[in-house]
PDB file of C-alpha atoms in Angstrom:
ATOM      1  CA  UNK X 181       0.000   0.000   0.000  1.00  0.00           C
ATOM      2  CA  UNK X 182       1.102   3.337  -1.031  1.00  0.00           C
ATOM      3  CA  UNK X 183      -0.865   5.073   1.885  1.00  0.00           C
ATOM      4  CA  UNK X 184      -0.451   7.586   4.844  1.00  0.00           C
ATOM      5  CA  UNK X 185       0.458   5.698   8.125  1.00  0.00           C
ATOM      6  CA  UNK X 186      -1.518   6.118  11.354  1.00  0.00           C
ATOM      7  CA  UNK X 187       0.206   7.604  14.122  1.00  0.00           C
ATOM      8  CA  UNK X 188       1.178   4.383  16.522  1.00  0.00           C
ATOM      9  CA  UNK X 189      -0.459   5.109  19.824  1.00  0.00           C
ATOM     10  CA  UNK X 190      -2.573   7.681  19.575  1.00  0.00           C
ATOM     11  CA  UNK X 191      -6.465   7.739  20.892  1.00  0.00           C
ATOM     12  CA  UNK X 192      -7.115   9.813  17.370  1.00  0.00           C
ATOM     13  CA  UNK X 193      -9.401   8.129  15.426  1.00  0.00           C
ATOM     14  CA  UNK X 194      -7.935   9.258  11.647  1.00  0.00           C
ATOM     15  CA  UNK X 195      -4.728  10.971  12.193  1.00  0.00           C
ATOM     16  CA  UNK X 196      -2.120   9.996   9.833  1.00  0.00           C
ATOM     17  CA  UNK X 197       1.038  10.661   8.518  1.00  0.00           C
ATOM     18  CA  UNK X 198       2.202  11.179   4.795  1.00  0.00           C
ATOM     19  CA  UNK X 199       5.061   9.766   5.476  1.00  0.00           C
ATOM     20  CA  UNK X 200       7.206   7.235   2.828  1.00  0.00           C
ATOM     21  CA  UNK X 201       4.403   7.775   0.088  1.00  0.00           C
ATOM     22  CA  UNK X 202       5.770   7.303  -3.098  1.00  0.00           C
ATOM     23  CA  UNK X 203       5.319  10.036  -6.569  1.00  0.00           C
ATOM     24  CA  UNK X 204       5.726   8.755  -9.807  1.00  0.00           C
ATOM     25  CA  UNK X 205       9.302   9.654  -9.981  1.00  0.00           C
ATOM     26  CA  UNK X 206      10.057   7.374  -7.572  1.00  0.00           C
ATOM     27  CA  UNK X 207      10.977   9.557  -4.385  1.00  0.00           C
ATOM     28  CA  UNK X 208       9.401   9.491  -1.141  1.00  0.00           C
ATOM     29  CA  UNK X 209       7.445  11.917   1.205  1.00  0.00           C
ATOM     30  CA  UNK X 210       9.733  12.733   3.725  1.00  0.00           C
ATOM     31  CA  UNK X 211       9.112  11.218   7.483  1.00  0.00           C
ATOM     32  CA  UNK X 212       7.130  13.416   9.891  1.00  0.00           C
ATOM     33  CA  UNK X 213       6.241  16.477   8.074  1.00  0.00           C
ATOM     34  CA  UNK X 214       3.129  16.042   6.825  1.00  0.00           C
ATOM     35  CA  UNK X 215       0.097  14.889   8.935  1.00  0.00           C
ATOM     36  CA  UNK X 216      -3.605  14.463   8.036  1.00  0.00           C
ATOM     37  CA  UNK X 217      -6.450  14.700  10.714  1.00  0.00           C
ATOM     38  CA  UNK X 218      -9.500  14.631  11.838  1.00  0.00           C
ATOM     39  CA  UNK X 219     -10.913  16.978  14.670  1.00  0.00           C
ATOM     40  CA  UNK X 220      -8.553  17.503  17.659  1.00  0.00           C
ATOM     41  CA  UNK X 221     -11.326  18.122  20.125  1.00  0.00           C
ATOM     42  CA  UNK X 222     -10.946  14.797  21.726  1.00  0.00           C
ATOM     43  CA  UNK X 223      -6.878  14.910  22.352  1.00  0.00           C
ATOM     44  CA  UNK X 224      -5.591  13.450  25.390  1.00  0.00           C
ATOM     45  CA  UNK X 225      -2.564  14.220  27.065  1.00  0.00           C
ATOM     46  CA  UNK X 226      -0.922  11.622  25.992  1.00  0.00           C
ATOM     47  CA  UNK X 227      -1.841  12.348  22.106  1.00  0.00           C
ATOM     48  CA  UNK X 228      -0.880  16.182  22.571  1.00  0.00           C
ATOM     49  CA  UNK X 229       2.615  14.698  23.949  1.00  0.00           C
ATOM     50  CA  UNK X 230       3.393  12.284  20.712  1.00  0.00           C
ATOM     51  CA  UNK X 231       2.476  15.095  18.151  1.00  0.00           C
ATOM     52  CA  UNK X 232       4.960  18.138  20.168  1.00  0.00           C
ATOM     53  CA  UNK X 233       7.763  15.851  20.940  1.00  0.00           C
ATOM     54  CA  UNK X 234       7.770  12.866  18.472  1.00  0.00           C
ATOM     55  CA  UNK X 235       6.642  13.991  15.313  1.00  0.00           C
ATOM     56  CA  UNK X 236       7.658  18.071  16.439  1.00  0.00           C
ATOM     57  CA  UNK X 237       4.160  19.122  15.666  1.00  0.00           C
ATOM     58  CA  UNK X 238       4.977  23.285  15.084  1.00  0.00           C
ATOM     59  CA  UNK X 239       2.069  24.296  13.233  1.00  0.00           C
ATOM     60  CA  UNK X 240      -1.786  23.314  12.734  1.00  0.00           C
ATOM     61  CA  UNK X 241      -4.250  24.107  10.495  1.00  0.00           C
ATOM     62  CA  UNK X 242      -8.074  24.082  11.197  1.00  0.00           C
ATOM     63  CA  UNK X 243     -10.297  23.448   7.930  1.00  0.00           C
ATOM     64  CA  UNK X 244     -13.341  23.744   9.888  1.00  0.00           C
ATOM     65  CA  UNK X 245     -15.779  26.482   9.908  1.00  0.00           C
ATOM     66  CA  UNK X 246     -16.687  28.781  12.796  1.00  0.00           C
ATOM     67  CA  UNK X 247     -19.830  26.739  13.624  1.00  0.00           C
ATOM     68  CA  UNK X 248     -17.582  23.566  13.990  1.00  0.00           C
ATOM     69  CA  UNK X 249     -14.770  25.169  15.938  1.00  0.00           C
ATOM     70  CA  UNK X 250     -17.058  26.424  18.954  1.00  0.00           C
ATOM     71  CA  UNK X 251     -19.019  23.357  19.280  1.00  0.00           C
ATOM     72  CA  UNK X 252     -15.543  21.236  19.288  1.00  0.00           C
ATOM     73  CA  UNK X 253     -12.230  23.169  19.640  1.00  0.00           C
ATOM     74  CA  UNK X 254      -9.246  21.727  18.957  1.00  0.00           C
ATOM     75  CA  UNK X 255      -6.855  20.951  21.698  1.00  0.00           C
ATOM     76  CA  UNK X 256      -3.524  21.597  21.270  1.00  0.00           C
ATOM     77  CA  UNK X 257       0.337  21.055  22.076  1.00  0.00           C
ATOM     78  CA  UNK X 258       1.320  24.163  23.583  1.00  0.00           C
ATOM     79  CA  UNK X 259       3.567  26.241  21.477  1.00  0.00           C
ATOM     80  CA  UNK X 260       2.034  24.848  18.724  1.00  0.00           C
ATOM     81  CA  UNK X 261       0.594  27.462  15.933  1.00  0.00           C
ATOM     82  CA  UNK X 262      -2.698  27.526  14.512  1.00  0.00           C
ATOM     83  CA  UNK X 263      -3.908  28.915  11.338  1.00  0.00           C
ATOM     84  CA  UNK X 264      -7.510  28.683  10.317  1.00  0.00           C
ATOM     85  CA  UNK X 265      -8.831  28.624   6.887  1.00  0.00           C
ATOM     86  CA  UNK X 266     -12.164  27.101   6.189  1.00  0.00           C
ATOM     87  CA  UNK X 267     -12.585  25.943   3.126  1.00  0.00           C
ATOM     88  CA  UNK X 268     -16.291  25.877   3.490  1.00  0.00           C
ATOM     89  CA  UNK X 269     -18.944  27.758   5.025  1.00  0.00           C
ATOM     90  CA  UNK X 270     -21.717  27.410   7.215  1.00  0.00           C
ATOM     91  CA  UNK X 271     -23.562  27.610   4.059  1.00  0.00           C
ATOM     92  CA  UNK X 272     -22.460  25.599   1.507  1.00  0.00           C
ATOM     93  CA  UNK X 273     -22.818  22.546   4.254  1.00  0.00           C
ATOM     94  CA  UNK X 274     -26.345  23.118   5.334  1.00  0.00           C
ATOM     95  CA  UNK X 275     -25.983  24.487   8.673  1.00  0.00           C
ATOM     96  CA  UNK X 276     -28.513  27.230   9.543  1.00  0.00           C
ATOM     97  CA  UNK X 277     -29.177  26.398  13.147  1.00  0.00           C
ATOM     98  CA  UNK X 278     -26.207  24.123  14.628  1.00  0.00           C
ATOM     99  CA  UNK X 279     -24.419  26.986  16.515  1.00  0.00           C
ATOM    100  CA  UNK X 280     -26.598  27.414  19.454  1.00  0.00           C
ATOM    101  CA  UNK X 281     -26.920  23.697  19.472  1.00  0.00           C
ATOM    102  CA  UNK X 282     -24.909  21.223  21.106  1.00  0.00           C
ATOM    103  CA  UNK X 283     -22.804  18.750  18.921  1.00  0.00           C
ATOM    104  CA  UNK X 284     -25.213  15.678  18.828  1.00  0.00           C
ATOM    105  CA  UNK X 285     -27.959  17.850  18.718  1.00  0.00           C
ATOM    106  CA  UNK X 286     -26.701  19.677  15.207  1.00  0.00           C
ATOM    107  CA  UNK X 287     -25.440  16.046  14.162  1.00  0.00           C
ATOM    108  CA  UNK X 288     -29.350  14.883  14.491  1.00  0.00           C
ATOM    109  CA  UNK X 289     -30.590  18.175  12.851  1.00  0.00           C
ATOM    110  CA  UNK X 290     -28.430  17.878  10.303  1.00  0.00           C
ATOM    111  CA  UNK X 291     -28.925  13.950   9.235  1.00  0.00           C
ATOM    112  CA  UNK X 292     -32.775  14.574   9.113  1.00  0.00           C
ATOM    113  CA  UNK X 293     -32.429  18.073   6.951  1.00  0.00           C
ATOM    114  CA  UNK X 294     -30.413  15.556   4.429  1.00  0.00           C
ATOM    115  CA  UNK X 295     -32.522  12.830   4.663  1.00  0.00           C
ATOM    116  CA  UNK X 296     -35.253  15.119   3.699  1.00  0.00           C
ATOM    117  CA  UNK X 297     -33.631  15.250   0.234  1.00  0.00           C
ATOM    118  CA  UNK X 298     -32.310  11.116  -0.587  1.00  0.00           C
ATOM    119  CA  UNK X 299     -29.647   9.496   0.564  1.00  0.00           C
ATOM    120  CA  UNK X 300     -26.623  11.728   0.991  1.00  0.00           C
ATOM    121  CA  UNK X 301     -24.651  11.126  -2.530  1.00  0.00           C
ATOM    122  CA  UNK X 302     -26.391  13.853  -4.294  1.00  0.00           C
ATOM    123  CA  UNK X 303     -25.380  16.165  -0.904  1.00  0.00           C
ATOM    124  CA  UNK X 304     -21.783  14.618  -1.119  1.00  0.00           C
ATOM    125  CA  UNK X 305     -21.197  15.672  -4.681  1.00  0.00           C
ATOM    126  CA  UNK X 306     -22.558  18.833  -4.447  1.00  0.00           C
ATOM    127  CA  UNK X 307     -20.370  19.392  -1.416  1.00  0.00           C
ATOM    128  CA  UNK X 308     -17.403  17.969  -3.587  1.00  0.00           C
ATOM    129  CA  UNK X 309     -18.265  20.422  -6.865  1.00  0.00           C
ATOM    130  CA  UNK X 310     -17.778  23.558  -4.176  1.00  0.00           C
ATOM    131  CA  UNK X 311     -14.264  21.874  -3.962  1.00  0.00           C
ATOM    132  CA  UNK X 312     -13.078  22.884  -6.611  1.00  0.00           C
ATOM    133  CA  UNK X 313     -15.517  25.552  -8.475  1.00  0.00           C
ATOM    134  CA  UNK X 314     -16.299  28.120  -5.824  1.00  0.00           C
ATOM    135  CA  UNK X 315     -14.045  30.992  -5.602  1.00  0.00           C
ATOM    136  CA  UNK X 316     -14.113  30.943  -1.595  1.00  0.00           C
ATOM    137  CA  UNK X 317     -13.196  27.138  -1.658  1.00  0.00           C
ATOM    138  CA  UNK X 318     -10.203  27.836  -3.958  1.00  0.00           C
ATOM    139  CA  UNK X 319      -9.118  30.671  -2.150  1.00  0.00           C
ATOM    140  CA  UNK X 320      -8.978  28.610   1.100  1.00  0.00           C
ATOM    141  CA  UNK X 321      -7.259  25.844  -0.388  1.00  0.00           C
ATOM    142  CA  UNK X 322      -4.909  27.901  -2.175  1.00  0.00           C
ATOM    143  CA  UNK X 323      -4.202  30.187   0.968  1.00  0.00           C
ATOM    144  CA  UNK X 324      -3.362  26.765   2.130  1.00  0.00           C
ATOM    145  CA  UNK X 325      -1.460  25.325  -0.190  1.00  0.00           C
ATOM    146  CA  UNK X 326       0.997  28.089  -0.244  1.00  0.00           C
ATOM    147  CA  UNK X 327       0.992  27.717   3.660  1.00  0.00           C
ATOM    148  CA  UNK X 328       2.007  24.211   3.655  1.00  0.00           C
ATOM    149  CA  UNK X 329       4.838  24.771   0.532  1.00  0.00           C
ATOM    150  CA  UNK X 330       6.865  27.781   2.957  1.00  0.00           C
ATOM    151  CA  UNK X 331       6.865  25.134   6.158  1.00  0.00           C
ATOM    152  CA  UNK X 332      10.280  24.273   6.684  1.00  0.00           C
ATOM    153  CA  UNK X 333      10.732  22.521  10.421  1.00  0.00           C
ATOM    154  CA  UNK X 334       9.249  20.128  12.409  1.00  0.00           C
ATOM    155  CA  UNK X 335       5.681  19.021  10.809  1.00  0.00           C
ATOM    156  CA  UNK X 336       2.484  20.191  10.040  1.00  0.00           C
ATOM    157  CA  UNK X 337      -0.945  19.131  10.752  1.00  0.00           C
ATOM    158  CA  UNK X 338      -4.018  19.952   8.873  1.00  0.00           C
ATOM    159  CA  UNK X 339      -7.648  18.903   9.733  1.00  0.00           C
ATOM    160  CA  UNK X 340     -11.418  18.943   9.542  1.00  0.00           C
ATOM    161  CA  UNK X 341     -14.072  17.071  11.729  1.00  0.00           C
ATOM    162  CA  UNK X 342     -13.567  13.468  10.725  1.00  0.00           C
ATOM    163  CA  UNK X 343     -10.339  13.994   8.004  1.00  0.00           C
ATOM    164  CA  UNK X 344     -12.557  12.654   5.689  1.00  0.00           C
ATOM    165  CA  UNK X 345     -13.589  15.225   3.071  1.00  0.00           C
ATOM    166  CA  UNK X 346     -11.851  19.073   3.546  1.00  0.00           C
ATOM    167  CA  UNK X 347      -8.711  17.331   4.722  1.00  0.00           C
ATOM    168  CA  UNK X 348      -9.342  14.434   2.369  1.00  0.00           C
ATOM    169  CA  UNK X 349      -9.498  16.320  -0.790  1.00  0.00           C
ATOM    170  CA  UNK X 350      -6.112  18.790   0.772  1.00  0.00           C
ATOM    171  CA  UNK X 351      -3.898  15.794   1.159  1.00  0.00           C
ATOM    172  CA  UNK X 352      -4.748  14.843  -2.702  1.00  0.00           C
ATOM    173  CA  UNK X 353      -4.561  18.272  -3.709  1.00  0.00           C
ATOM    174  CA  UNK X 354      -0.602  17.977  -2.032  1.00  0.00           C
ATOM    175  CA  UNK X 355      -0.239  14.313  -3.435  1.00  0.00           C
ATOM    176  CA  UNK X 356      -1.214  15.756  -7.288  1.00  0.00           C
ATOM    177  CA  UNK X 357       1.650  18.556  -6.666  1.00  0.00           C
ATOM    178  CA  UNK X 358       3.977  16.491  -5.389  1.00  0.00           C
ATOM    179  CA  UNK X 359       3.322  13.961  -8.720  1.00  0.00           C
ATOM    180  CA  UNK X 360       2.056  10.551  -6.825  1.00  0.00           C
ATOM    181  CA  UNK X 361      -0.247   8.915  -8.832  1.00  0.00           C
ATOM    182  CA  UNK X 362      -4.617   8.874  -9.053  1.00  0.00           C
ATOM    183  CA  UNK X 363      -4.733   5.317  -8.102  1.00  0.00           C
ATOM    184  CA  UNK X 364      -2.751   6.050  -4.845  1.00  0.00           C
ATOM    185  CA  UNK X 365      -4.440   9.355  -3.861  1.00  0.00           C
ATOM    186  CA  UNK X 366      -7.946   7.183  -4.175  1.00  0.00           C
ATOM    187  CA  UNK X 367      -6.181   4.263  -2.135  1.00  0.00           C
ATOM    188  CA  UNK X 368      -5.068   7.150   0.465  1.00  0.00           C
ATOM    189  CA  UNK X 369      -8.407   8.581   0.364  1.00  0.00           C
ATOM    190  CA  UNK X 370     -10.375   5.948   1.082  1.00  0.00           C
ATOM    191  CA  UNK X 371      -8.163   4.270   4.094  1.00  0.00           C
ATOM    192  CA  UNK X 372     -10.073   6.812   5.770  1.00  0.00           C
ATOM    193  CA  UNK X 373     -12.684   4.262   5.867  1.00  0.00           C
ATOM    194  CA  UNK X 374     -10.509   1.870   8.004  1.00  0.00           C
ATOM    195  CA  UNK X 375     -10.331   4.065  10.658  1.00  0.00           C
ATOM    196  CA  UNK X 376     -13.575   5.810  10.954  1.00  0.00           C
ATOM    197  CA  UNK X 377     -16.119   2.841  10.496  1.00  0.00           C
ATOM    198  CA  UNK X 378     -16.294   1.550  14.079  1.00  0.00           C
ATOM    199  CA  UNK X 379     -17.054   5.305  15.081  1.00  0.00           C
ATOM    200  CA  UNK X 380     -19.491   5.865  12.451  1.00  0.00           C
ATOM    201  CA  UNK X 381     -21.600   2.689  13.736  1.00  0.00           C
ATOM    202  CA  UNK X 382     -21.300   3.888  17.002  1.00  0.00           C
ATOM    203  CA  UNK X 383     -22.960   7.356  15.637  1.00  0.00           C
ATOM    204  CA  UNK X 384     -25.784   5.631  13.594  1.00  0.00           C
ATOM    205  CA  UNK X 385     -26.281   3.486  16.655  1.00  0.00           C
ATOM    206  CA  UNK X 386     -27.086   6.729  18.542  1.00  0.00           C
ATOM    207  CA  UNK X 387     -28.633   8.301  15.516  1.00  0.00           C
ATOM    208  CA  UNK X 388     -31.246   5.277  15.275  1.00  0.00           C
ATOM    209  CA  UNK X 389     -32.895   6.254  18.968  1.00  0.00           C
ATOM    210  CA  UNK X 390     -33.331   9.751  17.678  1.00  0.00           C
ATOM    211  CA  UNK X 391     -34.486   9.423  13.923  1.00  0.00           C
ATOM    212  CA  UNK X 392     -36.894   6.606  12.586  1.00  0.00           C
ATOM    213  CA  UNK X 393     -36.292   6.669   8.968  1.00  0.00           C
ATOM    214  CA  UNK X 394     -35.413   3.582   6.598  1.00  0.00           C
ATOM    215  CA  UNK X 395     -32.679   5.308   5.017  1.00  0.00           C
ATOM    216  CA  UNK X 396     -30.999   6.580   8.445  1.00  0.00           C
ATOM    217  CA  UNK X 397     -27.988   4.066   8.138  1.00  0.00           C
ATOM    218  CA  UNK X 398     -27.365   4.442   4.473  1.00  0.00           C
ATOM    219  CA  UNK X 399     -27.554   8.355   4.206  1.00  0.00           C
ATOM    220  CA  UNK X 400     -25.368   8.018   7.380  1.00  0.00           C
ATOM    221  CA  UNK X 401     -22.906   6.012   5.420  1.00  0.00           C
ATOM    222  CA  UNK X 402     -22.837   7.722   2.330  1.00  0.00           C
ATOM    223  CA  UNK X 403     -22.176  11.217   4.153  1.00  0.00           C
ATOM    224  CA  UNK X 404     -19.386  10.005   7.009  1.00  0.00           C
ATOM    225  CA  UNK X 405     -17.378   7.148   4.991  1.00  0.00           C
ATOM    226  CA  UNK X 406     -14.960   7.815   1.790  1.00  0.00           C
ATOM    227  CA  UNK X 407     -16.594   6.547  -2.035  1.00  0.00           C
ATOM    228  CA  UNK X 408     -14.311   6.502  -4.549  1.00  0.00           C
ATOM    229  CA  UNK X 409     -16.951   7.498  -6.508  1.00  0.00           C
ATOM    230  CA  UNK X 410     -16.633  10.969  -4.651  1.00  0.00           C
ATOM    231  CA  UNK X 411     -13.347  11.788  -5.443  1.00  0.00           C
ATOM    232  CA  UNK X 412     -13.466  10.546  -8.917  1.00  0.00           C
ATOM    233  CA  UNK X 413     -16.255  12.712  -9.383  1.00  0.00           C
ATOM    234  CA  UNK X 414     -13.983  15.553  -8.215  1.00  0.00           C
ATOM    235  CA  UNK X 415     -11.263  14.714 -10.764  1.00  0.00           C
ATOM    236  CA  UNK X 416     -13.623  14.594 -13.439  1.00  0.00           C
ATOM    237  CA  UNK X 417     -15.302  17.857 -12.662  1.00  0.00           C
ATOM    238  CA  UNK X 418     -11.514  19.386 -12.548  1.00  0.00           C
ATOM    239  CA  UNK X 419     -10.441  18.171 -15.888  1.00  0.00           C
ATOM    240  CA  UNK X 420     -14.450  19.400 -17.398  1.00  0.00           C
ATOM    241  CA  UNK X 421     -13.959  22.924 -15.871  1.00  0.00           C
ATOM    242  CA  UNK X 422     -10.152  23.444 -16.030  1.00  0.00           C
ATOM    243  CA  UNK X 423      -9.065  20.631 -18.697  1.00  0.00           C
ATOM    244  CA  UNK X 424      -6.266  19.274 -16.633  1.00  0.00           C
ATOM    245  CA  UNK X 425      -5.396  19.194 -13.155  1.00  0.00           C
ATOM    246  CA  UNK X 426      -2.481  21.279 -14.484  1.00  0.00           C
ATOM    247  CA  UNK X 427      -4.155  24.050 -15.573  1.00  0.00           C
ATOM    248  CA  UNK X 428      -6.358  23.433 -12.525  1.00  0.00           C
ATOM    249  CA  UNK X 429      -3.868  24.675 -10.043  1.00  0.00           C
ATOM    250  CA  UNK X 430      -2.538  27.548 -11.896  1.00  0.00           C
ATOM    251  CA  UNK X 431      -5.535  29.041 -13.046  1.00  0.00           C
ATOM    252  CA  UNK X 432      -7.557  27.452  -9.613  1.00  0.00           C
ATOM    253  CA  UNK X 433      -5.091  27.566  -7.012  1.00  0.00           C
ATOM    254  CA  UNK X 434      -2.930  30.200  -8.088  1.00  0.00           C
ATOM    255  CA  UNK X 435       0.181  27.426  -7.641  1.00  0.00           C
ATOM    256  CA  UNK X 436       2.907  28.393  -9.952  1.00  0.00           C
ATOM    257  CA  UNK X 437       5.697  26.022 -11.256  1.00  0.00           C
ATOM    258  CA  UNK X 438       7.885  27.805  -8.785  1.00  0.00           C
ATOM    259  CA  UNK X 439       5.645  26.954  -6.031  1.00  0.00           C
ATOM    260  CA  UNK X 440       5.459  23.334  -7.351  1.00  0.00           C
ATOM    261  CA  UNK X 441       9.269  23.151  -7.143  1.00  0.00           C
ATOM    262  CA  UNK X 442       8.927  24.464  -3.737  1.00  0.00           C
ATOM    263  CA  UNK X 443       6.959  22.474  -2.593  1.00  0.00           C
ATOM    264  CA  UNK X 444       8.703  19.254  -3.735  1.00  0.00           C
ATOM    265  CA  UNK X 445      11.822  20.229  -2.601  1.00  0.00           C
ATOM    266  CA  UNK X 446      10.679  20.819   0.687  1.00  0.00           C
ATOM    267  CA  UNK X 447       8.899  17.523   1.125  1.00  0.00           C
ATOM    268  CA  UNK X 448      10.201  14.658  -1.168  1.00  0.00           C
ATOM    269  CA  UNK X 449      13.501  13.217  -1.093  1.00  0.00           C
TER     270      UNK X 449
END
């Protein structure tokens, strides 16, 4: 497997590090510089400990919107910068009423205002087409990207809630740059799934005392786990709009060939 490795020992549910993936030229992403999250709300001590002094954790950045931030901040090593750029907004996600709400409650408001409309997939693409055709999207995940190519020491952390989707779609974003191939970036993106399932039963356990629908487990499914189907739709809608991912992150993302040089030489040896 050409893959991200979970971080040994930690109570994180999907935190994993880029480490040893391989591009198409044959070199590899360098060890502990690159890490891929979920939310960092539920960090213990112990966790907080690994990231500052094994992996020199220096610098995080939140993908989350404001909404998600108060209900769950992150916890963090201290000394440890954050940056926050959310690539989407309350908005373009559905939330109209979750911040005065707690986070279950918002997670059961939320499942029903999506159930109200299928199963999820039609959400999930929609979601995924803001990825990578809205300008405040792109500007995010530019801002980003540039963000991540400057980072010199120690290594860098980037998340959303479960890792699944904002952080997914930034760690294939980097893998693209950095010239590893499709087939890899969809095995990388959906390992997410290994990690996250026993937690998502747990939440459609829970969900299924609050919401009596038929589709409850599906919908629940299609929005919380990885389909390759998701991503592929993303690539597709990248090379319809932009005609190659090439031209999508100069035109897109504003990355130059400089900045792709950059970037490489910073993490790939």
């Amino acid at each position: 497997m050409n893959t991200s490795k979970k971080i040994k020992n930690l109570s994180l549910i999907n935190t994993r590090d880029l480490t040893g993936i391989k591009t198409q030229d044959n070199l590899l992403i360098k060890e502990k510089r690159l890490i891929r999250s979920g939310k960092l709300s539920n960090a213990s001590l112990k966790d907080l400990d690994i990231l500052k002094n094994e992996y020199n954790l220096n610098l995080v950045i939140d993908l989350r919107n404001d909404v998600e931030k108060k209900q769950t901040p992150d916890l963090l090593p201290s000394g440890v910068n954050l940056i926050e750029k959310p690539i989407l907004v309350s908005s373009h996600m559905g939330m109209t009423h979750e911040e005065k709400m707690s986070d279950k409650e918002a997670l059961i408001d939320f499942v029903n205002r999506v159930l109200s409309q299928g199963d999820g997939i039609s959400y999930m693409k929609n979601l995924y087409s803001y990825f990578v055709l809205d300008k405040h999207c792109l500007k995010m995940y530019s801002e980003f990207l540039q963000i991540v190519k400057d980072h010199q020491e120690g290594s860098l952390l980037f998340h959303c809630s479960v890792g699944k989707d904002r952080a997914g779609i930034a760690a294939a974003f980097i893998l693209k740059l950095l010239n590893v191939s499709n087939s890899d970036i969809i095995e990388d993106y959906l390992l997410t799934n290994k990690y996250v399932l026993e937690d998502v039963n747990k939440k459609v356990g829970f969900l299924k005392t609050k919401i009596n629908n038929p589709l409850l487990e599906t919908c629940y499914f299609n929005l919380y786990l990885a389909k390759e189907e998701y991503i592929t739709y993303l690539f597709d809608l990248i090379d319809k709009n932009y005609g190659s991912f090439n031209n999508f992150r100069k035109e897109a993302l504003k990355f130059n060939d400089e900045d792709m040089e950059k970037l490489k030489a910073n993490y790939l040896a």
